[in-house]
């Protein structure tokens, strides 16, 4: 909220929409939208929240791009094209611009993705654990700093706190947080998400799309969107917040009552939890600070009745782009 939001709304980010020749990616850490045309051969356009973080360049088409992110300060570009390696390109002046590659060290592992933790440190997340590297742009090489072996289903990363959350076990509901700081990696207390139904036989039951990690009022929380089946006695879906301290156990601390079922999406805006409900096209707003803690787990109702989501889309047609350019607002 406030004036800053008004400024951002007046300067939306423009990018070419996704198509058969154009892939679009969003990097949460740098708040950058990547539009990659023809694998980069006909151009990569990077749009950030300000002009300084917007660049355009070309790169060789070496296959479909699965993930693409700049390190902090746009110094080094990382591109994942296969499940075995990540490619790098220097964007530091007077450094060699040729691509160099790092294959994951773990035998038979598949790279699920990667996260930059500083301008020259990167973590590969594989289905068998994590590999933490330091990047040497002048030598065009990487050095493995530390690795952790653990079976991984999926991951979430919070760039503000440099905390990586790994989904482990067959059901996926045992979460292992890892903290990155000053070139080190440390395990935080792992914890279990309480599932509404325990499947038999065991199978992956906690989805990546139902979990988010965010800072609210200066504290780190893991948010779990807990669905309930449609029955007359169903209490409806809930958002369960687990407080994740730097040290000590992670504890269930808040439950947000949605009073409905269906598909949802989560946002944090000015420390408010905003839950979007797809079928009714409404948003629910929760403030976990409105209620003083009176028990281990506080239950919250929306602070306002559900509000309608008004679609916001601009279509700009030009002679060079008759199909239009998409515009989005970045937080």
PDB file of C-alpha atoms in Angstrom:
ATOM      1  CA  UNK A   1       0.000   0.000   0.000  1.00  0.00           C
ATOM      2  CA  UNK A   2       0.912   3.664   0.233  1.00  0.00           C
ATOM      3  CA  UNK A   3       2.565   5.896  -2.335  1.00  0.00           C
ATOM      4  CA  UNK A   4       5.087   3.249  -3.383  1.00  0.00           C
ATOM      5  CA  UNK A   5       2.329   0.990  -4.712  1.00  0.00           C
ATOM      6  CA  UNK A   6       0.852   3.877  -6.664  1.00  0.00           C
ATOM      7  CA  UNK A   7       4.213   4.543  -8.295  1.00  0.00           C
ATOM      8  CA  UNK A   8       4.568   0.895  -9.307  1.00  0.00           C
ATOM      9  CA  UNK A   9       1.068   0.825 -10.776  1.00  0.00           C
ATOM     10  CA  UNK A  10       1.871   3.806 -12.974  1.00  0.00           C
ATOM     11  CA  UNK A  11       4.929   2.013 -14.350  1.00  0.00           C
ATOM     12  CA  UNK A  12       3.853  -1.535 -15.206  1.00  0.00           C
ATOM     13  CA  UNK A  13       6.369  -3.883 -16.766  1.00  0.00           C
ATOM     14  CA  UNK A  14       5.826  -4.628 -20.454  1.00  0.00           C
ATOM     15  CA  UNK A  15       6.809  -7.941 -22.020  1.00  0.00           C
ATOM     16  CA  UNK A  16       5.880 -10.056 -25.016  1.00  0.00           C
ATOM     17  CA  UNK A  17       3.352 -12.759 -24.150  1.00  0.00           C
ATOM     18  CA  UNK A  18       4.181 -16.471 -24.027  1.00  0.00           C
ATOM     19  CA  UNK A  19       3.812 -18.269 -27.358  1.00  0.00           C
ATOM     20  CA  UNK A  20       5.272 -21.119 -29.405  1.00  0.00           C
ATOM     21  CA  UNK A  21       8.438 -19.061 -30.000  1.00  0.00           C
ATOM     22  CA  UNK A  22       8.534 -17.025 -26.774  1.00  0.00           C
ATOM     23  CA  UNK A  23       8.946 -18.433 -23.253  1.00  0.00           C
ATOM     24  CA  UNK A  24       8.312 -16.201 -20.240  1.00  0.00           C
ATOM     25  CA  UNK A  25       9.925 -16.677 -16.804  1.00  0.00           C
ATOM     26  CA  UNK A  26       9.692 -14.705 -13.559  1.00  0.00           C
ATOM     27  CA  UNK A  27      12.541 -14.496 -11.044  1.00  0.00           C
ATOM     28  CA  UNK A  28      11.111 -13.780  -7.599  1.00  0.00           C
ATOM     29  CA  UNK A  29      14.510 -12.826  -6.121  1.00  0.00           C
ATOM     30  CA  UNK A  30      15.286  -9.972  -8.526  1.00  0.00           C
ATOM     31  CA  UNK A  31      11.647  -9.295  -9.519  1.00  0.00           C
ATOM     32  CA  UNK A  32      12.576  -9.753 -13.187  1.00  0.00           C
ATOM     33  CA  UNK A  33      10.509 -11.027 -16.119  1.00  0.00           C
ATOM     34  CA  UNK A  34      12.484 -12.920 -18.793  1.00  0.00           C
ATOM     35  CA  UNK A  35      11.098 -13.198 -22.320  1.00  0.00           C
ATOM     36  CA  UNK A  36      13.196 -15.773 -24.204  1.00  0.00           C
ATOM     37  CA  UNK A  37      12.634 -15.971 -27.970  1.00  0.00           C
ATOM     38  CA  UNK A  38      13.706 -19.104 -29.860  1.00  0.00           C
ATOM     39  CA  UNK A  39      15.891 -20.345 -27.000  1.00  0.00           C
ATOM     40  CA  UNK A  40      17.574 -16.937 -26.905  1.00  0.00           C
ATOM     41  CA  UNK A  41      18.794 -16.977 -30.509  1.00  0.00           C
ATOM     42  CA  UNK A  42      16.463 -14.155 -31.540  1.00  0.00           C
ATOM     43  CA  UNK A  43      16.773 -12.327 -28.249  1.00  0.00           C
ATOM     44  CA  UNK A  44      16.290 -12.361 -24.488  1.00  0.00           C
ATOM     45  CA  UNK A  45      14.575  -9.333 -22.966  1.00  0.00           C
ATOM     46  CA  UNK A  46      14.772  -8.905 -19.184  1.00  0.00           C
ATOM     47  CA  UNK A  47      12.383  -6.440 -17.542  1.00  0.00           C
ATOM     48  CA  UNK A  48      12.834  -5.478 -13.905  1.00  0.00           C
ATOM     49  CA  UNK A  49      10.990  -3.176 -11.516  1.00  0.00           C
ATOM     50  CA  UNK A  50      13.239  -0.303 -12.612  1.00  0.00           C
ATOM     51  CA  UNK A  51      15.224   0.669 -15.706  1.00  0.00           C
ATOM     52  CA  UNK A  52      18.555  -0.349 -14.150  1.00  0.00           C
ATOM     53  CA  UNK A  53      17.551  -4.021 -14.006  1.00  0.00           C
ATOM     54  CA  UNK A  54      16.280  -4.162 -17.619  1.00  0.00           C
ATOM     55  CA  UNK A  55      18.614  -5.603 -20.266  1.00  0.00           C
ATOM     56  CA  UNK A  56      18.433  -7.246 -23.700  1.00  0.00           C
ATOM     57  CA  UNK A  57      20.866  -9.689 -25.294  1.00  0.00           C
ATOM     58  CA  UNK A  58      21.152 -12.756 -27.509  1.00  0.00           C
ATOM     59  CA  UNK A  59      22.486 -16.233 -26.737  1.00  0.00           C
ATOM     60  CA  UNK A  60      22.922 -19.421 -28.737  1.00  0.00           C
ATOM     61  CA  UNK A  61      19.918 -21.715 -28.967  1.00  0.00           C
ATOM     62  CA  UNK A  62      21.192 -24.844 -27.193  1.00  0.00           C
ATOM     63  CA  UNK A  63      17.798 -26.308 -26.415  1.00  0.00           C
ATOM     64  CA  UNK A  64      14.665 -25.360 -24.522  1.00  0.00           C
ATOM     65  CA  UNK A  65      15.280 -23.136 -21.507  1.00  0.00           C
ATOM     66  CA  UNK A  66      13.866 -24.651 -18.300  1.00  0.00           C
ATOM     67  CA  UNK A  67      14.978 -21.890 -15.912  1.00  0.00           C
ATOM     68  CA  UNK A  68      16.874 -18.602 -16.275  1.00  0.00           C
ATOM     69  CA  UNK A  69      17.981 -16.156 -13.549  1.00  0.00           C
ATOM     70  CA  UNK A  70      20.536 -13.412 -12.994  1.00  0.00           C
ATOM     71  CA  UNK A  71      22.654 -13.312  -9.882  1.00  0.00           C
ATOM     72  CA  UNK A  72      22.241 -10.235  -7.688  1.00  0.00           C
ATOM     73  CA  UNK A  73      23.272  -7.123  -9.615  1.00  0.00           C
ATOM     74  CA  UNK A  74      22.906  -8.812 -13.029  1.00  0.00           C
ATOM     75  CA  UNK A  75      26.539  -9.945 -12.831  1.00  0.00           C
ATOM     76  CA  UNK A  76      26.207 -13.586 -13.903  1.00  0.00           C
ATOM     77  CA  UNK A  77      23.393 -15.276 -15.843  1.00  0.00           C
ATOM     78  CA  UNK A  78      22.475 -18.899 -15.079  1.00  0.00           C
ATOM     79  CA  UNK A  79      20.471 -20.932 -17.589  1.00  0.00           C
ATOM     80  CA  UNK A  80      19.191 -24.474 -17.109  1.00  0.00           C
ATOM     81  CA  UNK A  81      18.490 -26.393 -20.315  1.00  0.00           C
ATOM     82  CA  UNK A  82      18.855 -30.013 -19.139  1.00  0.00           C
ATOM     83  CA  UNK A  83      18.243 -32.018 -15.965  1.00  0.00           C
ATOM     84  CA  UNK A  84      21.980 -32.599 -15.496  1.00  0.00           C
ATOM     85  CA  UNK A  85      23.678 -29.197 -15.730  1.00  0.00           C
ATOM     86  CA  UNK A  86      23.419 -25.399 -15.577  1.00  0.00           C
ATOM     87  CA  UNK A  87      25.103 -22.980 -18.013  1.00  0.00           C
ATOM     88  CA  UNK A  88      26.587 -19.604 -17.044  1.00  0.00           C
ATOM     89  CA  UNK A  89      27.358 -16.351 -18.915  1.00  0.00           C
ATOM     90  CA  UNK A  90      29.374 -13.443 -17.481  1.00  0.00           C
ATOM     91  CA  UNK A  91      27.850  -9.971 -17.640  1.00  0.00           C
ATOM     92  CA  UNK A  92      30.747  -8.341 -15.788  1.00  0.00           C
ATOM     93  CA  UNK A  93      32.632  -5.801 -17.963  1.00  0.00           C
ATOM     94  CA  UNK A  94      36.008  -7.019 -19.285  1.00  0.00           C
ATOM     95  CA  UNK A  95      35.289 -10.624 -18.295  1.00  0.00           C
ATOM     96  CA  UNK A  96      35.076 -13.411 -20.915  1.00  0.00           C
ATOM     97  CA  UNK A  97      31.524 -13.592 -22.285  1.00  0.00           C
ATOM     98  CA  UNK A  98      31.683 -17.243 -23.400  1.00  0.00           C
ATOM     99  CA  UNK A  99      29.323 -19.721 -21.758  1.00  0.00           C
ATOM    100  CA  UNK A 100      30.632 -22.226 -19.216  1.00  0.00           C
ATOM    101  CA  UNK A 101      28.831 -25.207 -17.721  1.00  0.00           C
ATOM    102  CA  UNK A 102      28.564 -26.993 -14.389  1.00  0.00           C
ATOM    103  CA  UNK A 103      27.187 -30.520 -14.202  1.00  0.00           C
ATOM    104  CA  UNK A 104      25.655 -31.668 -10.932  1.00  0.00           C
ATOM    105  CA  UNK A 105      28.075 -33.811  -8.945  1.00  0.00           C
ATOM    106  CA  UNK A 106      25.604 -36.316  -7.521  1.00  0.00           C
ATOM    107  CA  UNK A 107      25.497 -39.463  -9.623  1.00  0.00           C
ATOM    108  CA  UNK A 108      22.194 -40.186 -11.402  1.00  0.00           C
ATOM    109  CA  UNK A 109      20.613 -37.027  -9.887  1.00  0.00           C
ATOM    110  CA  UNK A 110      18.280 -34.711 -11.777  1.00  0.00           C
ATOM    111  CA  UNK A 111      18.448 -30.933 -11.268  1.00  0.00           C
ATOM    112  CA  UNK A 112      15.020 -29.656 -10.212  1.00  0.00           C
ATOM    113  CA  UNK A 113      16.177 -26.019 -10.284  1.00  0.00           C
ATOM    114  CA  UNK A 114      18.628 -23.520  -8.794  1.00  0.00           C
ATOM    115  CA  UNK A 115      18.717 -20.397  -6.618  1.00  0.00           C
ATOM    116  CA  UNK A 116      21.300 -17.604  -6.400  1.00  0.00           C
ATOM    117  CA  UNK A 117      22.137 -16.872  -2.751  1.00  0.00           C
ATOM    118  CA  UNK A 118      24.586 -14.028  -3.514  1.00  0.00           C
ATOM    119  CA  UNK A 119      26.169 -12.427  -6.587  1.00  0.00           C
ATOM    120  CA  UNK A 120      28.593 -15.375  -6.961  1.00  0.00           C
ATOM    121  CA  UNK A 121      27.032 -18.232  -4.949  1.00  0.00           C
ATOM    122  CA  UNK A 122      24.402 -20.619  -6.255  1.00  0.00           C
ATOM    123  CA  UNK A 123      22.627 -23.725  -4.990  1.00  0.00           C
ATOM    124  CA  UNK A 124      21.509 -26.562  -7.269  1.00  0.00           C
ATOM    125  CA  UNK A 125      18.464 -28.460  -5.984  1.00  0.00           C
ATOM    126  CA  UNK A 126      18.344 -32.046  -7.245  1.00  0.00           C
ATOM    127  CA  UNK A 127      16.001 -34.920  -6.499  1.00  0.00           C
ATOM    128  CA  UNK A 128      18.782 -36.314  -4.303  1.00  0.00           C
ATOM    129  CA  UNK A 129      19.764 -33.196  -2.334  1.00  0.00           C
ATOM    130  CA  UNK A 130      21.469 -29.827  -2.734  1.00  0.00           C
ATOM    131  CA  UNK A 131      24.853 -28.727  -4.088  1.00  0.00           C
ATOM    132  CA  UNK A 132      26.177 -25.326  -3.000  1.00  0.00           C
ATOM    133  CA  UNK A 133      28.731 -23.691  -5.337  1.00  0.00           C
ATOM    134  CA  UNK A 134      30.880 -20.596  -5.508  1.00  0.00           C
ATOM    135  CA  UNK A 135      31.151 -19.160  -9.024  1.00  0.00           C
ATOM    136  CA  UNK A 136      34.481 -17.774 -10.275  1.00  0.00           C
ATOM    137  CA  UNK A 137      33.567 -15.648 -13.321  1.00  0.00           C
ATOM    138  CA  UNK A 138      37.202 -14.814 -14.181  1.00  0.00           C
ATOM    139  CA  UNK A 139      38.146 -18.506 -14.314  1.00  0.00           C
ATOM    140  CA  UNK A 140      34.794 -19.500 -15.846  1.00  0.00           C
ATOM    141  CA  UNK A 141      34.414 -22.278 -13.276  1.00  0.00           C
ATOM    142  CA  UNK A 142      32.542 -23.290 -10.120  1.00  0.00           C
ATOM    143  CA  UNK A 143      33.775 -24.792  -6.858  1.00  0.00           C
ATOM    144  CA  UNK A 144      31.574 -27.093  -4.767  1.00  0.00           C
ATOM    145  CA  UNK A 145      31.416 -25.632  -1.247  1.00  0.00           C
ATOM    146  CA  UNK A 146      29.097 -28.132   0.390  1.00  0.00           C
ATOM    147  CA  UNK A 147      26.447 -30.692  -0.463  1.00  0.00           C
ATOM    148  CA  UNK A 148      23.582 -32.328   1.427  1.00  0.00           C
ATOM    149  CA  UNK A 149      22.130 -35.707   0.484  1.00  0.00           C
ATOM    150  CA  UNK A 150      18.368 -35.922   0.968  1.00  0.00           C
ATOM    151  CA  UNK A 151      15.514 -37.172  -1.213  1.00  0.00           C
ATOM    152  CA  UNK A 152      13.692 -34.096  -2.569  1.00  0.00           C
ATOM    153  CA  UNK A 153      10.226 -33.941  -4.160  1.00  0.00           C
ATOM    154  CA  UNK A 154      10.103 -30.160  -4.703  1.00  0.00           C
ATOM    155  CA  UNK A 155      11.423 -26.946  -3.149  1.00  0.00           C
ATOM    156  CA  UNK A 156      10.505 -23.373  -2.243  1.00  0.00           C
ATOM    157  CA  UNK A 157      12.980 -20.502  -1.766  1.00  0.00           C
ATOM    158  CA  UNK A 158      12.584 -17.249   0.187  1.00  0.00           C
ATOM    159  CA  UNK A 159      15.115 -14.762  -1.274  1.00  0.00           C
ATOM    160  CA  UNK A 160      14.590 -12.176   1.484  1.00  0.00           C
ATOM    161  CA  UNK A 161      15.851 -14.591   4.152  1.00  0.00           C
ATOM    162  CA  UNK A 162      17.906 -16.968   1.935  1.00  0.00           C
ATOM    163  CA  UNK A 163      15.994 -19.955   3.342  1.00  0.00           C
ATOM    164  CA  UNK A 164      15.400 -22.978   1.128  1.00  0.00           C
ATOM    165  CA  UNK A 165      12.533 -25.359   1.941  1.00  0.00           C
ATOM    166  CA  UNK A 166      12.764 -28.979   0.757  1.00  0.00           C
ATOM    167  CA  UNK A 167       9.843 -31.421   0.568  1.00  0.00           C
ATOM    168  CA  UNK A 168      11.022 -34.887   1.665  1.00  0.00           C
ATOM    169  CA  UNK A 169       9.662 -38.399   2.334  1.00  0.00           C
ATOM    170  CA  UNK A 170       7.206 -40.375   0.199  1.00  0.00           C
ATOM    171  CA  UNK A 171       4.206 -38.265   1.253  1.00  0.00           C
ATOM    172  CA  UNK A 172       6.208 -35.047   0.859  1.00  0.00           C
ATOM    173  CA  UNK A 173       4.928 -33.519   4.124  1.00  0.00           C
ATOM    174  CA  UNK A 174       8.210 -33.571   6.062  1.00  0.00           C
ATOM    175  CA  UNK A 175       9.871 -30.234   5.251  1.00  0.00           C
ATOM    176  CA  UNK A 176      13.591 -29.557   5.713  1.00  0.00           C
ATOM    177  CA  UNK A 177      14.599 -25.863   5.772  1.00  0.00           C
ATOM    178  CA  UNK A 178      18.179 -24.871   4.903  1.00  0.00           C
ATOM    179  CA  UNK A 179      19.628 -21.429   5.668  1.00  0.00           C
ATOM    180  CA  UNK A 180      22.353 -19.765   3.564  1.00  0.00           C
ATOM    181  CA  UNK A 181      24.531 -17.045   5.075  1.00  0.00           C
ATOM    182  CA  UNK A 182      28.037 -15.730   4.305  1.00  0.00           C
ATOM    183  CA  UNK A 183      28.984 -18.661   2.124  1.00  0.00           C
ATOM    184  CA  UNK A 184      27.708 -21.292   4.564  1.00  0.00           C
ATOM    185  CA  UNK A 185      24.735 -23.655   4.548  1.00  0.00           C
ATOM    186  CA  UNK A 186      23.068 -24.871   7.745  1.00  0.00           C
ATOM    187  CA  UNK A 187      20.153 -27.141   8.527  1.00  0.00           C
ATOM    188  CA  UNK A 188      17.212 -25.683  10.430  1.00  0.00           C
ATOM    189  CA  UNK A 189      14.773 -27.874  12.371  1.00  0.00           C
ATOM    190  CA  UNK A 190      12.747 -30.070  10.044  1.00  0.00           C
ATOM    191  CA  UNK A 191       9.021 -30.342  10.696  1.00  0.00           C
ATOM    192  CA  UNK A 192       5.933 -32.183   9.533  1.00  0.00           C
ATOM    193  CA  UNK A 193       2.858 -30.684   7.896  1.00  0.00           C
ATOM    194  CA  UNK A 194      -0.353 -32.236   9.246  1.00  0.00           C
ATOM    195  CA  UNK A 195      -2.251 -33.719   6.295  1.00  0.00           C
ATOM    196  CA  UNK A 196      -6.092 -33.842   6.371  1.00  0.00           C
ATOM    197  CA  UNK A 197      -5.999 -37.454   5.111  1.00  0.00           C
ATOM    198  CA  UNK A 198      -3.187 -39.996   5.386  1.00  0.00           C
ATOM    199  CA  UNK A 199      -3.110 -41.953   2.108  1.00  0.00           C
ATOM    200  CA  UNK A 200      -2.685 -45.737   2.043  1.00  0.00           C
ATOM    201  CA  UNK A 201      -0.532 -46.834   0.380  1.00  0.00           C
ATOM    202  CA  UNK A 202       1.697 -43.810   0.957  1.00  0.00           C
ATOM    203  CA  UNK A 203       2.062 -41.415  -1.993  1.00  0.00           C
ATOM    204  CA  UNK A 204       3.058 -37.794  -2.599  1.00  0.00           C
ATOM    205  CA  UNK A 205       0.254 -35.851  -0.892  1.00  0.00           C
ATOM    206  CA  UNK A 206       1.675 -32.371  -0.249  1.00  0.00           C
ATOM    207  CA  UNK A 207       1.785 -30.286  -3.413  1.00  0.00           C
ATOM    208  CA  UNK A 208       4.250 -27.475  -4.118  1.00  0.00           C
ATOM    209  CA  UNK A 209       1.357 -25.225  -5.153  1.00  0.00           C
ATOM    210  CA  UNK A 210      -0.237 -25.551  -1.697  1.00  0.00           C
ATOM    211  CA  UNK A 211       2.839 -24.319   0.197  1.00  0.00           C
ATOM    212  CA  UNK A 212       4.417 -20.859   0.342  1.00  0.00           C
ATOM    213  CA  UNK A 213       7.206 -19.375   2.443  1.00  0.00           C
ATOM    214  CA  UNK A 214       7.156 -15.681   3.373  1.00  0.00           C
ATOM    215  CA  UNK A 215       8.141 -13.073   5.930  1.00  0.00           C
ATOM    216  CA  UNK A 216       5.203 -11.587   7.875  1.00  0.00           C
ATOM    217  CA  UNK A 217       5.834  -8.890  10.511  1.00  0.00           C
ATOM    218  CA  UNK A 218       9.543  -9.727  10.424  1.00  0.00           C
ATOM    219  CA  UNK A 219       9.024 -13.439  11.134  1.00  0.00           C
ATOM    220  CA  UNK A 220       9.427 -16.323   8.698  1.00  0.00           C
ATOM    221  CA  UNK A 221       6.346 -18.494   8.117  1.00  0.00           C
ATOM    222  CA  UNK A 222       5.552 -21.551   6.035  1.00  0.00           C
ATOM    223  CA  UNK A 223       1.962 -21.281   4.792  1.00  0.00           C
ATOM    224  CA  UNK A 224       0.036 -24.454   3.993  1.00  0.00           C
ATOM    225  CA  UNK A 225      -3.219 -24.326   2.026  1.00  0.00           C
ATOM    226  CA  UNK A 226      -5.201 -27.147   3.648  1.00  0.00           C
ATOM    227  CA  UNK A 227      -8.045 -28.383   1.458  1.00  0.00           C
ATOM    228  CA  UNK A 228     -11.119 -30.221   2.712  1.00  0.00           C
ATOM    229  CA  UNK A 229     -13.445 -32.416   0.688  1.00  0.00           C
ATOM    230  CA  UNK A 230     -16.891 -31.048  -0.164  1.00  0.00           C
ATOM    231  CA  UNK A 231     -19.210 -32.427   2.546  1.00  0.00           C
ATOM    232  CA  UNK A 232     -22.088 -30.862   4.505  1.00  0.00           C
ATOM    233  CA  UNK A 233     -19.942 -30.913   7.651  1.00  0.00           C
ATOM    234  CA  UNK A 234     -16.807 -29.588   5.963  1.00  0.00           C
ATOM    235  CA  UNK A 235     -15.337 -26.536   7.706  1.00  0.00           C
ATOM    236  CA  UNK A 236     -13.949 -25.357   4.372  1.00  0.00           C
ATOM    237  CA  UNK A 237     -10.330 -24.822   3.417  1.00  0.00           C
ATOM    238  CA  UNK A 238      -7.805 -23.245   5.768  1.00  0.00           C
ATOM    239  CA  UNK A 239      -4.399 -21.623   5.531  1.00  0.00           C
ATOM    240  CA  UNK A 240      -2.199 -23.014   8.303  1.00  0.00           C
ATOM    241  CA  UNK A 241       0.833 -20.905   9.271  1.00  0.00           C
ATOM    242  CA  UNK A 242       3.912 -22.571  10.743  1.00  0.00           C
ATOM    243  CA  UNK A 243       6.362 -20.192  12.432  1.00  0.00           C
ATOM    244  CA  UNK A 244       9.917 -20.996  11.339  1.00  0.00           C
ATOM    245  CA  UNK A 245      12.510 -19.480  13.732  1.00  0.00           C
ATOM    246  CA  UNK A 246      16.230 -19.358  12.922  1.00  0.00           C
ATOM    247  CA  UNK A 247      16.858 -21.656  15.860  1.00  0.00           C
ATOM    248  CA  UNK A 248      14.509 -24.031  17.628  1.00  0.00           C
ATOM    249  CA  UNK A 249      11.515 -26.060  16.444  1.00  0.00           C
ATOM    250  CA  UNK A 250       8.993 -24.927  13.847  1.00  0.00           C
ATOM    251  CA  UNK A 251       5.506 -24.668  15.369  1.00  0.00           C
ATOM    252  CA  UNK A 252       1.990 -24.343  14.021  1.00  0.00           C
ATOM    253  CA  UNK A 253       0.928 -20.855  15.115  1.00  0.00           C
ATOM    254  CA  UNK A 254      -2.042 -19.533  13.090  1.00  0.00           C
ATOM    255  CA  UNK A 255      -5.053 -20.905  11.193  1.00  0.00           C
ATOM    256  CA  UNK A 256      -6.843 -18.690   8.666  1.00  0.00           C
ATOM    257  CA  UNK A 257     -10.448 -19.777   8.052  1.00  0.00           C
ATOM    258  CA  UNK A 258     -11.476 -19.434   4.391  1.00  0.00           C
ATOM    259  CA  UNK A 259     -15.069 -20.710   4.957  1.00  0.00           C
ATOM    260  CA  UNK A 260     -15.239 -22.099   1.426  1.00  0.00           C
ATOM    261  CA  UNK A 261     -13.617 -24.703  -0.819  1.00  0.00           C
ATOM    262  CA  UNK A 262     -12.035 -24.641  -4.265  1.00  0.00           C
ATOM    263  CA  UNK A 263      -8.813 -23.385  -5.810  1.00  0.00           C
ATOM    264  CA  UNK A 264      -6.826 -20.608  -4.126  1.00  0.00           C
ATOM    265  CA  UNK A 265      -3.690 -18.498  -4.517  1.00  0.00           C
ATOM    266  CA  UNK A 266      -1.697 -16.738  -1.781  1.00  0.00           C
ATOM    267  CA  UNK A 267      -0.055 -13.291  -1.618  1.00  0.00           C
ATOM    268  CA  UNK A 268       1.568 -11.244   1.134  1.00  0.00           C
ATOM    269  CA  UNK A 269       0.936  -7.484   0.841  1.00  0.00           C
ATOM    270  CA  UNK A 270       2.087  -5.124   3.602  1.00  0.00           C
ATOM    271  CA  UNK A 271       2.176  -8.046   6.099  1.00  0.00           C
ATOM    272  CA  UNK A 272      -1.411  -8.981   5.241  1.00  0.00           C
ATOM    273  CA  UNK A 273      -2.162 -12.481   3.952  1.00  0.00           C
ATOM    274  CA  UNK A 274      -4.341 -12.176   0.842  1.00  0.00           C
ATOM    275  CA  UNK A 275      -6.068 -15.376  -0.312  1.00  0.00           C
ATOM    276  CA  UNK A 276      -7.575 -15.345  -3.815  1.00  0.00           C
ATOM    277  CA  UNK A 277     -10.526 -17.676  -4.507  1.00  0.00           C
ATOM    278  CA  UNK A 278     -10.743 -18.680  -8.156  1.00  0.00           C
ATOM    279  CA  UNK A 279     -14.394 -19.693  -8.652  1.00  0.00           C
ATOM    280  CA  UNK A 280     -15.919 -16.654  -6.893  1.00  0.00           C
ATOM    281  CA  UNK A 281     -13.199 -14.279  -8.186  1.00  0.00           C
ATOM    282  CA  UNK A 282     -12.850 -12.756  -4.734  1.00  0.00           C
ATOM    283  CA  UNK A 283      -9.999 -12.089  -2.322  1.00  0.00           C
ATOM    284  CA  UNK A 284      -9.916 -12.605   1.451  1.00  0.00           C
ATOM    285  CA  UNK A 285      -7.633 -10.484   3.665  1.00  0.00           C
ATOM    286  CA  UNK A 286      -6.180 -11.661   6.990  1.00  0.00           C
ATOM    287  CA  UNK A 287      -4.081  -9.826   9.565  1.00  0.00           C
ATOM    288  CA  UNK A 288      -2.426 -12.176  12.063  1.00  0.00           C
ATOM    289  CA  UNK A 289      -1.558  -9.228  14.348  1.00  0.00           C
ATOM    290  CA  UNK A 290      -5.153  -8.107  14.870  1.00  0.00           C
ATOM    291  CA  UNK A 291      -5.682 -10.781  17.488  1.00  0.00           C
ATOM    292  CA  UNK A 292      -3.528 -10.993  20.595  1.00  0.00           C
ATOM    293  CA  UNK A 293      -2.135 -14.506  21.134  1.00  0.00           C
ATOM    294  CA  UNK A 294      -4.271 -16.328  23.698  1.00  0.00           C
ATOM    295  CA  UNK A 295      -3.262 -19.901  22.862  1.00  0.00           C
ATOM    296  CA  UNK A 296      -0.603 -21.875  20.984  1.00  0.00           C
ATOM    297  CA  UNK A 297      -2.573 -21.720  17.717  1.00  0.00           C
ATOM    298  CA  UNK A 298      -4.642 -18.638  16.927  1.00  0.00           C
ATOM    299  CA  UNK A 299      -7.638 -18.904  14.603  1.00  0.00           C
ATOM    300  CA  UNK A 300      -8.445 -15.936  12.348  1.00  0.00           C
ATOM    301  CA  UNK A 301     -11.425 -14.879  10.244  1.00  0.00           C
ATOM    302  CA  UNK A 302     -11.088 -12.447   7.306  1.00  0.00           C
ATOM    303  CA  UNK A 303     -10.831  -8.798   8.371  1.00  0.00           C
ATOM    304  CA  UNK A 304     -13.286  -7.807   5.611  1.00  0.00           C
ATOM    305  CA  UNK A 305     -15.979  -9.588   3.600  1.00  0.00           C
ATOM    306  CA  UNK A 306     -14.653 -11.219   0.416  1.00  0.00           C
ATOM    307  CA  UNK A 307     -13.898  -8.548  -2.187  1.00  0.00           C
ATOM    308  CA  UNK A 308     -14.212  -8.932  -5.946  1.00  0.00           C
ATOM    309  CA  UNK A 309     -11.073  -9.349  -8.013  1.00  0.00           C
ATOM    310  CA  UNK A 310     -11.160  -6.793 -10.800  1.00  0.00           C
ATOM    311  CA  UNK A 311      -9.102  -7.990 -13.781  1.00  0.00           C
ATOM    312  CA  UNK A 312      -6.342  -5.578 -14.725  1.00  0.00           C
ATOM    313  CA  UNK A 313      -5.015  -6.007 -18.241  1.00  0.00           C
ATOM    314  CA  UNK A 314      -3.799  -3.542 -20.803  1.00  0.00           C
ATOM    315  CA  UNK A 315      -3.584  -4.457 -24.453  1.00  0.00           C
ATOM    316  CA  UNK A 316      -1.274  -2.259 -26.488  1.00  0.00           C
ATOM    317  CA  UNK A 317      -1.139  -2.879 -30.224  1.00  0.00           C
ATOM    318  CA  UNK A 318       1.649  -1.570 -32.427  1.00  0.00           C
ATOM    319  CA  UNK A 319       2.644  -2.103 -36.033  1.00  0.00           C
ATOM    320  CA  UNK A 320       5.560  -4.299 -34.940  1.00  0.00           C
ATOM    321  CA  UNK A 321       3.463  -6.211 -32.418  1.00  0.00           C
ATOM    322  CA  UNK A 322      -0.123  -6.499 -33.701  1.00  0.00           C
ATOM    323  CA  UNK A 323      -0.961  -9.222 -31.168  1.00  0.00           C
ATOM    324  CA  UNK A 324      -0.352  -6.870 -28.261  1.00  0.00           C
ATOM    325  CA  UNK A 325       2.038  -6.607 -25.337  1.00  0.00           C
ATOM    326  CA  UNK A 326       1.152  -7.912 -21.888  1.00  0.00           C
ATOM    327  CA  UNK A 327       1.616  -5.690 -18.863  1.00  0.00           C
ATOM    328  CA  UNK A 328       1.943  -6.889 -15.295  1.00  0.00           C
ATOM    329  CA  UNK A 329       2.464  -5.167 -11.962  1.00  0.00           C
ATOM    330  CA  UNK A 330       5.449  -6.242  -9.901  1.00  0.00           C
ATOM    331  CA  UNK A 331       5.509  -6.020  -6.114  1.00  0.00           C
TER     332      UNK A 331
END
